[in-house]
Amino acid sequence: MSDNAKEVWKFELGDDSYKNIPFKTYGKNDFFAPFASGSAQYKTMIICPCSMGTLARIASGISNDLITRAADVILKERRKLILIPRDTPYSAIHINNMKTIAEAGGIICPASPSFYSLPKSFDELAATVVDRALDLAGFNIDTFRWKEGE
């Protein structure tokens, strides 16, 4: 979790409950983290949200922190990288960077909620983005599925 992610969490959720995440976290420049090496065999990486700065560094092959190094490893090992940008609108630079990542095998999954499931709350609406990302990552989740006649 980047320093910026922590600040966004505090601002948007109004707390610092990220400190209670029940798994190990790594420092921004901890290149000894296992996922900084392809030999660790991590299969999927999701960056959510993915800033346009992070996306640009990944597209340019700039591995100057743990997040961009891990993304570089995932791409070089031909594994699954899922980036969830939430910026809007996109500039031509953003679109070209997304194209570069898609051509390298990454998946761009914008944080665009779906409304066809008729979400009844903000949480349900946000879950449409989370569920889509988890689907892309290969998790078998119970979520709204489009069916003929709906």
mmCIF file of C-alpha atoms in Angstrom:
data_model
loop_
_atom_site.group_PDB
_atom_site.id
_atom_site.type_symbol
_atom_site.label_atom_id
_atom_site.label_comp_id
_atom_site.label_asym_id
_atom_site.label_seq_id
_atom_site.Cartn_x
_atom_site.Cartn_y
_atom_site.Cartn_z
ATOM 1 C CA MET A 1 0.000 0.000 0.000
ATOM 2 C CA SER A 2 1.531 3.267 -1.113
ATOM 3 C CA ASP A 3 1.720 6.365 1.075
ATOM 4 C CA ASN A 4 -0.714 8.039 -1.313
ATOM 5 C CA ALA A 5 -3.143 5.121 -0.970
ATOM 6 C CA LYS A 6 -3.088 5.571 2.795
ATOM 7 C CA GLU A 7 -3.870 9.279 2.429
ATOM 8 C CA VAL A 8 -6.698 8.594 -0.031
ATOM 9 C CA TRP A 9 -8.080 5.933 2.343
ATOM 10 C CA LYS A 10 -8.049 8.403 5.255
ATOM 11 C CA PHE A 11 -9.660 11.164 3.188
ATOM 12 C CA GLU A 12 -12.322 9.093 1.445
ATOM 13 C CA LEU A 13 -13.196 6.636 4.211
ATOM 14 C CA GLY A 14 -12.560 8.989 7.111
ATOM 15 C CA ASP A 15 -10.402 6.622 9.139
ATOM 16 C CA ASP A 16 -7.080 4.810 9.228
ATOM 17 C CA SER A 17 -8.457 1.269 9.458
ATOM 18 C CA TYR A 18 -5.952 0.193 6.789
ATOM 19 C CA LYS A 19 -3.612 -0.216 9.756
ATOM 20 C CA ASN A 20 -5.734 -3.217 10.814
ATOM 21 C CA ILE A 21 -5.320 -5.176 7.568
ATOM 22 C CA PRO A 22 -4.639 -8.752 8.686
ATOM 23 C CA PHE A 23 -1.647 -9.434 6.470
ATOM 24 C CA LYS A 24 1.920 -8.282 6.116
ATOM 25 C CA THR A 25 2.558 -5.035 4.292
ATOM 26 C CA TYR A 26 5.826 -3.857 2.766
ATOM 27 C CA GLY A 27 7.543 -0.506 2.543
ATOM 28 C CA LYS A 28 7.504 1.511 -0.667
ATOM 29 C CA ASN A 29 11.117 0.648 -1.464
ATOM 30 C CA ASP A 30 11.333 -2.841 0.026
ATOM 31 C CA PHE A 31 12.721 -4.629 -3.011
ATOM 32 C CA PHE A 32 13.293 -7.716 -0.838
ATOM 33 C CA ALA A 33 9.524 -8.320 -0.780
ATOM 34 C CA PRO A 34 8.844 -11.717 -2.349
ATOM 35 C CA PHE A 35 6.727 -10.351 -5.210
ATOM 36 C CA ALA A 36 9.625 -8.164 -6.364
ATOM 37 C CA SER A 37 11.073 -11.307 -7.973
ATOM 38 C CA GLY A 38 9.619 -13.539 -10.649
ATOM 39 C CA SER A 39 10.931 -16.615 -8.851
ATOM 40 C CA ALA A 40 8.294 -16.068 -6.147
ATOM 41 C CA GLN A 41 5.629 -17.264 -8.613
ATOM 42 C CA TYR A 42 2.851 -14.779 -7.812
ATOM 43 C CA LYS A 43 0.257 -15.237 -10.558
ATOM 44 C CA THR A 44 -1.879 -12.082 -10.374
ATOM 45 C CA MET A 45 -1.505 -8.466 -9.299
ATOM 46 C CA ILE A 46 -4.300 -5.922 -8.933
ATOM 47 C CA ILE A 47 -3.517 -2.227 -8.482
ATOM 48 C CA CYS A 48 -6.646 -0.498 -7.217
ATOM 49 C CA PRO A 49 -6.913 2.360 -7.588
ATOM 50 C CA CYS A 50 -4.119 2.860 -10.081
ATOM 51 C CA SER A 51 -3.069 6.474 -10.466
ATOM 52 C CA MET A 52 -2.137 7.708 -13.912
ATOM 53 C CA GLY A 53 1.381 8.333 -12.569
ATOM 54 C CA THR A 54 1.767 4.690 -11.526
ATOM 55 C CA LEU A 55 0.213 3.552 -14.800
ATOM 56 C CA ALA A 56 2.668 5.732 -16.754
ATOM 57 C CA ARG A 57 5.677 4.409 -14.854
ATOM 58 C CA ILE A 58 4.563 0.818 -15.484
ATOM 59 C CA ALA A 59 3.977 1.565 -19.190
ATOM 60 C CA SER A 60 7.470 3.086 -19.416
ATOM 61 C CA GLY A 61 9.166 0.241 -17.544
ATOM 62 C CA ILE A 62 10.206 2.503 -14.676
ATOM 63 C CA SER A 63 10.464 0.286 -11.589
ATOM 64 C CA ASN A 64 11.330 2.929 -9.031
ATOM 65 C CA ASP A 65 9.246 1.555 -6.143
ATOM 66 C CA LEU A 66 7.833 -1.768 -5.002
ATOM 67 C CA ILE A 67 4.490 -1.359 -6.779
ATOM 68 C CA THR A 68 6.031 -0.608 -10.171
ATOM 69 C CA ARG A 69 8.712 -3.290 -9.697
ATOM 70 C CA ALA A 70 6.087 -5.919 -8.841
ATOM 71 C CA ALA A 71 4.004 -4.877 -11.877
ATOM 72 C CA ASP A 72 7.109 -5.085 -14.069
ATOM 73 C CA VAL A 73 7.773 -8.606 -12.738
ATOM 74 C CA ILE A 74 4.188 -9.706 -13.425
ATOM 75 C CA LEU A 75 4.403 -8.434 -17.019
ATOM 76 C CA LYS A 76 7.856 -9.871 -17.733
ATOM 77 C CA GLU A 77 6.765 -13.258 -16.405
ATOM 78 C CA ARG A 78 3.619 -13.117 -18.602
ATOM 79 C CA ARG A 79 1.297 -13.243 -15.629
ATOM 80 C CA LYS A 80 -1.932 -11.325 -14.953
ATOM 81 C CA LEU A 81 -1.695 -7.595 -14.178
ATOM 82 C CA ILE A 82 -4.994 -5.791 -13.571
ATOM 83 C CA LEU A 83 -4.926 -2.009 -13.297
ATOM 84 C CA ILE A 84 -7.996 -0.126 -12.096
ATOM 85 C CA PRO A 85 -7.668 3.548 -12.982
ATOM 86 C CA ARG A 86 -10.385 5.827 -11.683
ATOM 87 C CA ASP A 87 -9.357 9.092 -13.303
ATOM 88 C CA THR A 88 -11.671 10.700 -15.810
ATOM 89 C CA PRO A 89 -11.509 12.002 -18.448
ATOM 90 C CA TYR A 90 -8.460 10.453 -20.085
ATOM 91 C CA SER A 91 -5.866 12.417 -22.010
ATOM 92 C CA ALA A 92 -4.199 11.024 -25.120
ATOM 93 C CA ILE A 93 -1.152 10.325 -22.939
ATOM 94 C CA HIS A 94 -3.282 8.229 -20.539
ATOM 95 C CA ILE A 95 -4.850 6.310 -23.421
ATOM 96 C CA ASN A 96 -1.467 5.631 -25.021
ATOM 97 C CA ASN A 97 -0.061 4.402 -21.702
ATOM 98 C CA MET A 98 -3.065 2.109 -21.244
ATOM 99 C CA LYS A 99 -2.577 0.830 -24.797
ATOM 100 C CA THR A 100 1.085 0.094 -24.071
ATOM 101 C CA ILE A 101 0.167 -1.894 -20.961
ATOM 102 C CA ALA A 102 -2.602 -3.789 -22.780
ATOM 103 C CA GLU A 103 -0.162 -4.669 -25.577
ATOM 104 C CA ALA A 104 2.262 -5.957 -22.924
ATOM 105 C CA GLY A 105 -0.452 -8.259 -21.576
ATOM 106 C CA GLY A 106 -1.933 -6.123 -18.804
ATOM 107 C CA ILE A 107 -5.642 -5.637 -18.278
ATOM 108 C CA ILE A 108 -7.092 -2.139 -17.914
ATOM 109 C CA CYS A 109 -10.322 -2.275 -15.893
ATOM 110 C CA PRO A 110 -11.534 1.292 -15.304
ATOM 111 C CA ALA A 111 -13.423 1.899 -12.078
ATOM 112 C CA SER A 112 -16.649 2.345 -14.012
ATOM 113 C CA PRO A 113 -19.530 0.895 -12.023
ATOM 114 C CA SER A 114 -22.248 -1.093 -13.753
ATOM 115 C CA PHE A 115 -25.853 -0.126 -13.254
ATOM 116 C CA TYR A 116 -27.594 -3.087 -14.916
ATOM 117 C CA SER A 117 -27.538 -5.008 -11.626
ATOM 118 C CA LEU A 118 -29.718 -2.222 -10.190
ATOM 119 C CA PRO A 119 -27.547 -1.494 -7.138
ATOM 120 C CA LYS A 120 -29.535 -0.100 -4.221
ATOM 121 C CA SER A 121 -26.716 1.564 -2.301
ATOM 122 C CA PHE A 122 -23.350 3.155 -2.871
ATOM 123 C CA ASP A 123 -21.700 0.033 -1.420
ATOM 124 C CA GLU A 124 -23.513 -2.186 -3.935
ATOM 125 C CA LEU A 125 -22.509 0.173 -6.741
ATOM 126 C CA ALA A 126 -18.841 0.143 -5.679
ATOM 127 C CA ALA A 127 -19.020 -3.647 -5.382
ATOM 128 C CA THR A 128 -19.721 -3.872 -9.122
ATOM 129 C CA VAL A 129 -16.169 -2.631 -9.745
ATOM 130 C CA VAL A 130 -14.624 -4.831 -7.049
ATOM 131 C CA ASP A 131 -16.515 -7.899 -8.263
ATOM 132 C CA ARG A 132 -15.387 -7.311 -11.851
ATOM 133 C CA ALA A 133 -11.745 -7.051 -10.752
ATOM 134 C CA LEU A 134 -12.019 -10.235 -8.685
ATOM 135 C CA ASP A 135 -13.632 -11.999 -11.659
ATOM 136 C CA LEU A 136 -10.735 -10.914 -13.865
ATOM 137 C CA ALA A 137 -8.293 -12.206 -11.250
ATOM 138 C CA GLY A 138 -9.933 -15.623 -11.435
ATOM 139 C CA PHE A 139 -11.785 -15.721 -8.126
ATOM 140 C CA ASN A 140 -15.017 -17.684 -8.093
ATOM 141 C CA ILE A 141 -17.353 -15.174 -6.441
ATOM 142 C CA ASP A 142 -21.071 -14.927 -5.905
ATOM 143 C CA THR A 143 -22.105 -11.768 -7.730
ATOM 144 C CA PHE A 144 -24.710 -10.489 -10.141
ATOM 145 C CA ARG A 145 -24.499 -12.248 -13.499
ATOM 146 C CA TRP A 146 -26.278 -11.028 -16.613
ATOM 147 C CA LYS A 147 -28.805 -13.568 -17.793
ATOM 148 C CA GLU A 148 -31.012 -13.685 -20.848
ATOM 149 C CA GLY A 149 -34.289 -11.910 -20.189
ATOM 150 C CA GLU A 150 -32.958 -9.605 -17.485
#
